[in-house]
Each structure stands twice: as structure tokens, then as C-alpha cells.
């Protein structure tokens, strides 16, 4: 997954209850019928009708809670409404569990062979995170099946079979990796699949839809990108982005040497009215970006960055997954201590594939890496109290706050993974005297026969063994030092081994808007401020000059040196202070009060870059060169 880091913090865990929950009386082995009616999705409601084979007696039903890829108990139970259970037309009462709001208890009357279960999913507007956030507009919908399903307790998700039918608004088209059995106008019947496959195979649908083949020449496995948007114009992908995405598929084959899916769909939703993030699946990814992103001349940067990350997850996260994150069904909690591999390695390999695919330029790759090194170095005083490992362990529930991010740390296991795994790549190169590379490790760890979607779990020790098989090294010591460190310095060994170093100067980075921030934000590593466009303080880096002057997140800068705030004025003031002994004066609103903050800073605007270290080979440059030859 890749998003702004918001998580639902519902860690109210009744572990004992989970383990001793009654096994229920669902009829094992029989297919469950599921009809999801999305004809009213534009009005914000998706209706489900299930027919569940049962035996008489107590039955426990679950609404999916721990959602794969979202790394927490993020199932949107608060949007689940209208539950009615009946048998042969007679209503059967249900009761929610006293300790777990995702669990429902039913007493199935004797002689009952199946239950009719009806409920609605209310499409949220403006609340929630990831798939639990806004997922439907007037012209499109993303169906995440876990939101539209209940399942009986007692059987692993891979053994529960569902026959799903989806009803769409008239004329809408759809994309999904789920195999279709038949289609009649806007009703699509899918082939029976297990619950884990169903939940792993979302559908995007809409009035404005386009599917583009991305299968590289000579490749036997089908790849495509399916697009839905809030307008027809937004579907226009440039030849350059299209070429880059085809290259991405080809480069992934070179990097991993194997695929573990029957076919692959990039599902891309383009709308300003849905949440923006990406969520991985084995045979697809559910990625969501602003409506007109493809029309921007810089489209390949945001599109390539997000889609490369989510695509890599098909290998790292879906095919290979930490054993303690591989749970039999969605009620069982996950332990997230290896997210620095699941997400961290993905966050290294995705941006590695982006320049190899020519979705990013080499310069964009380096500038992006420099900005990560800066964010995690001077931008992250929180690393002095919170080790990297704790950002992973704390994921379910701890990392949702966005203000004071520099002190909290949040989901640093993503970005620090870029630095950590780059260092691994350079150590493999060094220790094998150039005989082996990170690609060799990927072939070993992610290779093997393609049996379709398959899960092969690993532990920390198994990861170390795989690395040692490629390059003999004390990897346990290396990772333990990095994972437990409370140094204020970011781990930039990989950048330095690669022939570069991080340096700050007054030049604006040559990067498109990155994570909502334009490149010309020279106040971040000078005053220590991260500002919204209107001057609202998103972050004030603990210990830097603005923080010392009393400015903290949530305040708003409204004046600069006696004049109404604009970002240009702030830049001018930082530049002017360089040649002056006068402090910069900022007028700030805090709640209903004005205050003037005086910042005694004279170092000018500062931006992070990578600069070459003379005398060292440019191994960083070698790592990002195309392998597949391009289309
Ligand atoms: Zn991810």
C-alpha cells in the first residue's frame, strides 16, 4: 500500500475471544451466493444479498476486519448497515458480539438449509482511510469485495467458496482480474472463487472506461491497465507514459525473473472525489489519483511512482509475505514487525523500476532520494526516540497522526526502506566484487514456478539466509543496527557506497509536485516549516528555528515582515535575511489569537540534492539503467 499514512486505529482486540470463538454451523464445502448491486453506488449505497448454506444451531458471522495490504483492523464496519437475516421468508434475529463489533451471532432454527442475508455498504464521503474512504462518484465506483461480504466463522478464507454477481448502472464498463463466467448487459457473473481470492480482486467500473494492453513483445502473460475516470478526457494517456508502463512490465520480468499470476491488471481510478492511494493485490492493484493527472506533462512521475510500487507488491507482499502477517482469515490480527521488508523493500524496488522503465529520469530518481534522505535526517528529530522497527510494529493504530510527523515518525518504514535496501544493494555489489546484484537476490527470493496466485511465507531468519546465499555478510548485525538505531542521522550508506552524497544548497530540485508539495519549498530545511498553500503549518520541525520561535502545527502564518502572507513573500524574506542581521518576523494565528514570531535565521533557503563523490564509481547510476532494452 502507498498512501498519506492515515490508518484507522481500532485496535480493540479480543484475542482470547477470537481463538475460542464457536466454529459456527455454516455448511462447509458449499458455495455461497453473493449478489452485489451497485446500481445505486452513485447515490452512495451498494446493496448485498447473500445465500449462505447452513445447519441449525449457533452461527457466527464475521465482517472482514484486518484488511490485507492495509496492515490494520481497517474494515469499514461503521459503513455496514441494513442487516436483515431471514430463512424461508421468516426474519431471524441477530446480535452483535459484546467484545468485537465485527462479529455477529445468529441462532439458526432447526430445519433451516440456508440463510438469506441482506445488508448495505454506505459509500463514505470525505472520511476514512484507503479503501474505507470515498470510493464512488456519480460516474464510477471501486468495489472492494471485503466491504460487501460476511463470512462464517470456522473455515479459512481460502476454503470458503463464493459465486459472486455484480450489477452495475446501465452502460458502465468494468475492469478486474476476477474471471468472468457470463455477462448479460450490466450483470456480471464471476466464476466461483475462494473468499481470499475474491477479496484480493477488486472491480473498478464506470461510465468513462478504457482498457489498454501493456503486454510487452514476446511476453506470454497478459498485462493491461484499466482506467475509470470522472470524464472521458481524463482517460487520455500520453504515448510516453504508455511506453513507460509497458517498459515497467518488461523490467519487472528482468528484475524478478518470474511472475506469480495468471494475468495482471493495473486498476487506475482518476477522480478528485475519491481518496488517493494505492493498494496491492496479487493480480491487480487498486490505485487512485486525481482526475486530470494523466493530462499533466509530468504524468509519468506520479503515475509511474505509484504503479511501480503497487506492481512490485505482487511479488513482495503477496507472493512472499511475512509469516506473521499471513493470517487464515480476516478476524485474526497481524504482527507487523517485518513491514520494513514488505513495504520498505517495495519502496526501494518500485522507484528502482521507475527509471529503469524510463517513467522517471535518472535525475528525478536522485532528487527523490535526496528528499527522502533529508526528510529522514534533519526532517526527522523523532528518530532520536523512536527506532525504525517501532514504526513497523506500531502500524496498527499508532501511525495515523499527521501533525508533528517529524516527532512522531509515522510510517517511516516505507521511506527508510528506500535507503536501507539501497545500502543492501551496494553491499551485495561490494562483498561479491561486482559478481552479484540486488537483481540476483530478487531472482532467488521471488523466483520459482508460476502456479498462479500463491503465498510463500518467510521469517526474518529465512530472509537472512536468502541474502547470505547471494552475498556472505553479517546481515543480522546490519539490520539489527539499522532497526534499533536512535541516531539523528538518516542511514545514507547506500547513497555514499553508490558514489554520491547528500548536500544542501539554494537550488530548487528538479522534481514535479511530490506528495502534494511543490519543489520550491525552501523553508523546510531552513526555518523548519512544512506549510500548506494558505500558510497553515502542517509541520514545524522540532529543534529548528521556527519551532524555537514558538511556531507549531495547526497555526497559520498570515503575515511576513508586516505584509499579508504569500509563499513568494516568505521566500523573499528568507533570502533577504541572508544579508541582514534582522530576524524574519512572521504574524501567526493560533486558535483565535494573533502572535508575532521572530525567527533569527540567516542561512537562506536550503534544498537537498545528491552530488557526485569524485573518485567513486557511480554504482547508483548503474543500478537504475534499463535492463530489458525498452519497447
Ligand atoms: Zn505498499
Coordinates of C-alpha atoms in Angstrom, one line a residue, residues 228-630:
X228 CA -12.0 4.7 -15.0
X229 CA -12.4 8.5 -14.6
X230 CA -14.9 11.2 -13.9
X231 CA -14.6 12.4 -17.5
X232 CA -13.7 11.0 -20.9
X233 CA -10.9 13.5 -21.4
X234 CA -9.1 12.2 -18.3
X235 CA -8.5 8.8 -19.9
X236 CA -6.0 10.2 -22.4
X237 CA -2.7 8.7 -21.6
X238 CA 0.3 10.1 -23.4
X239 CA 2.4 7.8 -25.6
X240 CA 5.3 8.5 -23.3
X241 CA 3.5 7.2 -20.2
X242 CA 2.1 4.3 -22.0
X243 CA 5.6 3.3 -23.3
X244 CA 6.9 3.7 -19.7
X245 CA 4.2 1.4 -18.3
X246 CA 5.0 -1.3 -20.9
X247 CA 8.7 -1.0 -20.1
X248 CA 7.7 -1.4 -16.4
X249 CA 6.2 -4.8 -17.1
X250 CA 9.2 -5.8 -19.1
X251 CA 11.6 -4.5 -16.4
X252 CA 9.7 -6.4 -13.7
X253 CA 10.4 -9.6 -15.6
X254 CA 14.1 -8.9 -15.7
X255 CA 14.2 -7.9 -12.0
X256 CA 12.3 -10.9 -10.6
X257 CA 12.8 -13.5 -13.3
X258 CA 9.4 -14.9 -12.6
X259 CA 5.8 -14.0 -12.3
X260 CA 3.2 -15.4 -9.9
X261 CA -0.2 -14.5 -11.5
X262 CA -2.3 -15.7 -14.4
X263 CA -2.7 -12.2 -15.8
X264 CA -2.2 -8.7 -14.3
X265 CA -4.5 -5.6 -14.3
X266 CA -3.4 -2.1 -13.2
X267 CA -6.7 -0.7 -12.0
X268 CA -6.4 3.1 -12.0
X269 CA -9.2 5.3 -10.8
X270 CA -9.0 9.0 -11.8
X271 CA -11.2 11.3 -9.7
X272 CA -11.0 14.3 -7.4
X273 CA -13.8 12.8 -5.3
X274 CA -12.2 9.5 -4.1
X275 CA -9.3 9.0 -1.7
X276 CA -5.8 9.0 -3.3
X277 CA -3.6 5.9 -2.6
X278 CA -2.7 2.6 -4.0
X279 CA -3.5 -0.9 -2.6
X280 CA -1.8 -4.0 -3.8
X281 CA -3.4 -7.3 -4.8
X282 CA -1.8 -10.4 -6.3
X283 CA -3.2 -10.0 -9.8
X284 CA -4.0 -6.3 -9.8
X285 CA -3.6 -3.1 -7.9
X286 CA -6.3 -0.6 -6.9
X287 CA -4.6 2.8 -7.4
X288 CA -6.4 6.2 -7.3
X289 CA -5.1 9.6 -8.4
X290 CA -6.6 13.0 -9.2
X291 CA -8.8 13.1 -12.3
X292 CA -6.5 15.0 -14.6
X293 CA -3.2 13.5 -13.6
X294 CA -2.7 11.8 -17.0
X295 CA -3.0 15.2 -18.8
X296 CA -0.1 16.7 -16.9
X297 CA 3.2 16.9 -18.8
X298 CA 4.8 15.3 -15.7
X299 CA 2.2 12.5 -15.5
X300 CA 4.8 9.7 -15.7
X301 CA 6.3 10.8 -12.3
X302 CA 3.2 10.3 -10.0
X303 CA 1.7 7.6 -12.1
X304 CA 5.0 5.7 -12.5
X305 CA 5.9 6.1 -8.9
X306 CA 2.6 4.7 -7.5
X307 CA 2.0 2.0 -10.1
X308 CA 5.6 0.6 -9.9
X309 CA 5.3 0.4 -6.1
X310 CA 1.9 -1.5 -6.2
X311 CA 3.1 -3.8 -9.0
X312 CA 6.2 -4.8 -7.1
X313 CA 3.9 -5.9 -4.3
X314 CA 2.6 -8.8 -6.4
X315 CA 6.0 -10.4 -5.6
X316 CA 6.8 -8.7 -2.3
X317 CA 3.8 -8.7 -0.1
X318 CA 1.5 -11.1 -2.0
X319 CA 3.7 -14.0 -3.3
X320 CA 6.3 -13.6 -0.5
X321 CA 4.8 -12.3 2.8
X322 CA 6.0 -12.3 6.4
X323 CA 4.7 -15.4 8.2
X324 CA 3.2 -13.4 11.0
X325 CA 1.2 -11.2 8.5
X326 CA -0.2 -14.3 6.7
X327 CA -3.4 -15.0 8.6
X328 CA -6.1 -17.6 7.8
X329 CA -9.0 -15.2 7.8
X330 CA -9.7 -11.5 8.5
X331 CA -10.5 -11.7 12.2
X332 CA -7.0 -12.8 13.1
X333 CA -4.6 -10.0 14.0
X334 CA -1.4 -9.5 12.0
X335 CA 2.0 -8.8 13.6
X336 CA 3.6 -6.0 11.5
X337 CA 7.3 -6.1 12.6
X338 CA 8.5 -7.0 9.1
X339 CA 6.8 -4.2 7.3
X340 CA 10.3 -2.7 6.7
X341 CA 10.6 -5.7 4.2
X342 CA 7.0 -5.9 3.0
X343 CA 6.7 -2.1 2.4
X344 CA 10.4 -1.0 2.8
X345 CA 11.8 -3.2 0.1
X346 CA 8.8 -2.5 -2.2
X347 CA 9.5 1.2 -1.7
X348 CA 13.1 0.6 -2.9
X349 CA 12.3 -1.7 -5.8
X350 CA 9.3 0.5 -7.1
X351 CA 11.4 3.6 -7.6
X352 CA 14.3 1.4 -8.9
X353 CA 12.0 0.2 -11.7
X354 CA 10.7 3.7 -12.5
X355 CA 14.0 5.0 -14.0
X356 CA 14.7 1.5 -15.5
X357 CA 11.4 1.9 -17.3
X358 CA 12.0 5.5 -18.2
X359 CA 8.9 6.6 -16.3
X360 CA 11.3 8.7 -14.2
X361 CA 14.5 10.3 -15.3
X362 CA 17.8 9.5 -13.5
X363 CA 17.8 13.0 -12.2
X364 CA 14.2 12.6 -10.8
X365 CA 15.3 9.4 -9.1
X366 CA 18.3 11.1 -7.4
X367 CA 16.3 14.2 -6.4
X368 CA 13.6 12.0 -4.9
X369 CA 16.2 10.0 -3.0
X370 CA 17.8 13.2 -1.7
X371 CA 14.4 14.5 -0.5
X372 CA 13.9 11.2 1.4
X373 CA 17.3 11.4 2.9
X374 CA 16.6 15.0 4.1
X375 CA 13.2 14.1 5.4
X376 CA 14.6 11.2 7.4
X377 CA 17.7 13.2 8.6
X378 CA 17.2 16.8 9.6
X379 CA 13.5 16.5 9.0
X380 CA 13.0 13.7 11.5
X381 CA 14.1 14.5 15.0
X382 CA 11.7 11.7 16.1
X383 CA 14.3 9.2 15.1
X384 CA 16.2 10.0 18.3
X385 CA 13.4 8.4 20.4
X386 CA 11.7 6.0 18.0
X387 CA 13.7 3.3 16.3
X388 CA 12.7 2.2 12.7
X389 CA 11.4 -1.2 14.0
X390 CA 8.9 0.5 16.2
X391 CA 7.4 2.4 13.3
X392 CA 6.6 -1.0 11.8
X393 CA 5.4 -2.7 15.0
X394 CA 3.2 0.3 15.9
X395 CA 1.5 0.4 12.5
X396 CA -1.9 -0.9 13.5
X397 CA -3.2 2.2 15.4
X398 CA -0.1 4.3 16.2
X399 CA 0.8 6.0 13.0
X400 CA -2.3 7.9 12.0
X401 CA -1.4 11.4 13.3
X402 CA -0.1 13.7 10.6
X403 CA 0.7 16.9 12.6
X404 CA 4.0 16.7 14.4
X405 CA 5.0 14.0 11.9
X406 CA 8.7 14.9 12.3
X407 CA 8.5 14.0 16.0
X408 CA 6.0 11.0 15.8
X409 CA 7.8 9.5 12.8
X410 CA 4.6 7.8 11.4
X411 CA 5.1 5.2 8.6
X412 CA 8.9 5.7 8.1
X413 CA 9.3 2.0 7.4
X414 CA 8.3 3.0 3.8
X415 CA 10.8 5.7 3.0
X416 CA 13.6 4.4 5.2
X417 CA 13.3 1.2 3.3
X418 CA 14.5 3.1 0.2
X419 CA 17.7 3.9 2.0
X420 CA 18.1 0.6 3.8
X421 CA 17.6 -1.6 0.8
X422 CA 19.8 0.7 -1.4
X423 CA 22.5 0.0 1.1
X424 CA 21.8 -3.7 0.9
X425 CA 22.2 -3.5 -2.9
X426 CA 25.5 -1.7 -2.6
X427 CA 26.8 -4.2 0.0
X428 CA 25.9 -7.1 -2.3
X429 CA 27.8 -5.4 -5.1
X430 CA 30.8 -4.7 -2.8
X431 CA 31.0 -8.1 -1.0
X432 CA 30.8 -10.1 -4.2
X433 CA 33.2 -7.7 -6.0
X434 CA 30.6 -6.9 -8.6
X435 CA 29.7 -10.5 -9.3
X436 CA 26.1 -10.3 -7.8
X437 CA 23.5 -7.6 -7.5
X438 CA 20.1 -6.9 -5.9
X439 CA 18.6 -8.4 -9.0
X440 CA 20.2 -11.8 -8.1
X441 CA 18.6 -11.6 -4.7
X442 CA 15.2 -10.8 -6.3
X443 CA 15.6 -13.8 -8.6
X444 CA 16.3 -16.1 -5.6
X445 CA 13.8 -14.7 -3.1
X446 CA 10.9 -14.0 -5.6
X447 CA 11.6 -16.7 -8.2
X448 CA 10.2 -20.1 -8.8
X449 CA 7.4 -21.6 -11.0
X450 CA 4.3 -19.6 -11.8
X451 CA 1.5 -21.5 -10.2
X452 CA -0.8 -18.5 -10.3
X453 CA -1.5 -16.5 -7.1
X454 CA 0.4 -18.4 -4.4
X455 CA 1.6 -17.4 -1.0
X456 CA 5.1 -18.4 0.3
X457 CA 5.8 -17.0 3.7
X458 CA 9.1 -16.1 5.3
X459 CA 10.6 -15.2 8.6
X460 CA 13.5 -12.8 9.4
X461 CA 15.9 -15.7 9.6
X462 CA 14.8 -17.0 6.2
X463 CA 15.3 -13.6 4.7
X464 CA 18.8 -13.5 6.2
X465 CA 19.5 -17.0 4.7
X466 CA 18.4 -15.9 1.3
X467 CA 20.6 -12.8 1.4
X468 CA 23.6 -14.9 2.6
X469 CA 23.0 -17.2 -0.3
X470 CA 23.7 -14.3 -2.6
X471 CA 26.4 -12.4 -0.6
X472 CA 28.0 -13.7 2.6
X473 CA 27.8 -10.9 5.1
X474 CA 26.7 -10.4 8.7
X475 CA 23.2 -9.3 7.6
X476 CA 21.7 -9.9 11.1
X477 CA 24.1 -7.3 12.6
X478 CA 23.5 -4.9 9.7
X479 CA 19.7 -5.0 10.0
X480 CA 19.6 -5.1 13.8
X481 CA 21.8 -1.9 14.0
X482 CA 19.6 -0.1 11.4
X483 CA 16.3 -1.3 13.0
X484 CA 17.2 -0.4 16.6
X485 CA 19.2 2.8 15.9
X486 CA 18.2 6.1 17.6
X487 CA 20.8 8.1 15.8
X488 CA 19.6 11.5 14.5
X489 CA 21.3 10.8 11.2
X490 CA 19.5 9.1 8.3
X491 CA 21.2 5.9 7.0
X492 CA 22.8 7.2 3.8
X493 CA 25.4 4.5 3.5
X494 CA 23.8 3.2 0.3
X495 CA 23.9 6.7 -1.4
X496 CA 27.6 7.0 -0.4
X497 CA 28.5 3.5 -1.4
X498 CA 26.8 4.3 -4.7
X499 CA 29.2 7.2 -5.4
X500 CA 27.0 10.2 -4.2
X501 CA 26.4 12.2 -1.1
X502 CA 23.5 14.4 0.2
X503 CA 24.2 18.1 0.1
X504 CA 22.1 21.2 0.6
X505 CA 22.2 24.3 -1.5
X506 CA 19.9 27.1 -2.7
X507 CA 18.9 25.4 -6.0
X508 CA 15.3 24.3 -6.3
X509 CA 15.1 20.5 -7.0
X510 CA 14.1 19.4 -10.5
X511 CA 11.1 17.5 -9.3
X512 CA 7.4 17.7 -10.1
X513 CA 5.0 18.2 -7.2
X514 CA 5.8 15.4 -4.7
X515 CA 3.3 14.3 -2.1
X516 CA 1.4 17.5 -2.6
X517 CA 4.4 19.7 -2.1
X518 CA 5.8 21.8 -4.9
X519 CA 9.6 21.6 -5.2
X520 CA 10.3 25.2 -4.3
X521 CA 9.7 24.8 -0.6
X522 CA 13.0 26.2 0.7
X523 CA 11.6 26.9 4.2
X524 CA 11.6 23.2 5.2
X525 CA 15.3 22.7 5.9
X526 CA 15.9 26.4 6.7
X527 CA 13.2 27.6 9.1
X528 CA 12.0 24.0 9.6
X529 CA 8.4 24.6 8.3
X530 CA 6.2 22.5 6.1
X531 CA 3.3 24.7 5.0
X532 CA 0.0 24.3 3.2
X533 CA -0.6 26.6 0.3
X534 CA -2.6 29.0 2.5
X535 CA 0.2 29.2 5.1
X536 CA -1.3 26.6 7.6
X537 CA 1.5 25.0 9.4
X538 CA 1.5 21.2 8.7
X539 CA 4.7 20.6 10.4
X540 CA 7.3 22.6 12.4
X541 CA 10.4 20.5 12.8
X542 CA 11.3 20.1 16.4
X543 CA 14.5 22.0 17.2
X544 CA 14.7 24.1 14.0
X545 CA 14.4 27.9 14.0
X546 CA 10.6 28.2 13.5
X547 CA 9.9 25.7 16.3
X548 CA 12.3 27.6 18.6
X549 CA 10.4 30.8 17.8
X550 CA 7.1 29.2 19.0
X551 CA 5.5 28.0 15.8
X552 CA 3.8 24.6 15.9
X553 CA 1.5 22.6 13.7
X554 CA -2.1 23.8 13.3
X555 CA -1.1 27.5 13.5
X556 CA -1.4 29.6 10.3
X557 CA 1.1 32.2 9.0
X558 CA -0.8 35.2 7.9
X559 CA 1.9 37.9 7.7
X560 CA 5.5 38.2 6.6
X561 CA 7.6 41.2 7.8
X562 CA 4.4 43.3 8.1
X563 CA 2.7 42.2 4.9
X564 CA -0.1 39.7 4.1
X565 CA 1.4 36.2 3.7
X566 CA 2.1 34.7 0.3
X567 CA 4.7 31.9 -0.2
X568 CA 6.7 34.2 -2.5
X569 CA 6.9 36.8 0.2
X570 CA 8.2 34.1 2.6
X571 CA 10.9 33.1 0.1
X572 CA 11.9 36.7 -0.4
X573 CA 12.1 37.2 3.4
X574 CA 14.4 34.1 3.9
X575 CA 16.6 35.3 1.0
X576 CA 16.8 38.9 2.3
X577 CA 17.6 37.7 5.9
X578 CA 20.8 36.2 4.5
X579 CA 22.4 39.6 4.1
X580 CA 20.9 41.1 7.2
X581 CA 21.1 40.8 10.9
X582 CA 17.3 41.4 11.3
X583 CA 15.2 38.4 12.2
X584 CA 12.3 37.3 10.0
X585 CA 9.0 38.4 11.5
X586 CA 6.0 36.1 11.0
X587 CA 2.5 37.0 12.1
X588 CA 0.8 33.8 13.1
X589 CA -2.8 32.9 14.0
X590 CA -3.2 30.3 16.8
X591 CA -6.9 29.5 17.5
X592 CA -8.4 33.0 17.8
X593 CA -5.2 34.8 18.8
X594 CA -2.5 36.6 16.8
X595 CA 1.1 36.4 17.8
X596 CA 4.3 37.7 16.2
X597 CA 7.2 35.2 16.0
X598 CA 10.7 36.4 15.4
X599 CA 13.0 34.0 13.7
X600 CA 16.7 34.7 13.9
X601 CA 17.8 32.7 10.8
X602 CA 20.2 33.9 8.2
X603 CA 21.2 30.8 6.2
X604 CA 19.0 31.3 3.2
X605 CA 16.7 28.7 1.5
X606 CA 18.1 25.1 1.6
X607 CA 17.2 22.3 -0.7
X608 CA 18.6 18.7 -0.6
X609 CA 20.4 17.2 -3.6
X610 CA 22.7 14.3 -4.4
X611 CA 26.1 15.3 -5.6
X612 CA 28.8 13.1 -7.0
X613 CA 31.7 12.0 -4.8
X614 CA 34.7 12.3 -7.0
X615 CA 36.8 9.1 -7.3
X616 CA 34.0 6.7 -6.6
X617 CA 32.2 4.7 -9.2
X618 CA 28.6 5.8 -10.0
X619 CA 27.0 2.5 -8.9
X620 CA 23.8 4.3 -8.1
X621 CA 23.6 5.2 -11.8
X622 CA 24.4 1.6 -12.9
X623 CA 21.5 0.3 -10.7
X624 CA 18.9 2.4 -12.4
X625 CA 19.9 1.7 -16.0
X626 CA 17.3 -0.2 -18.1
X627 CA 17.8 -4.0 -18.3
X628 CA 15.1 -5.0 -20.7
X629 CA 16.0 -2.8 -23.7
X630 CA 12.7 -1.0 -23.8

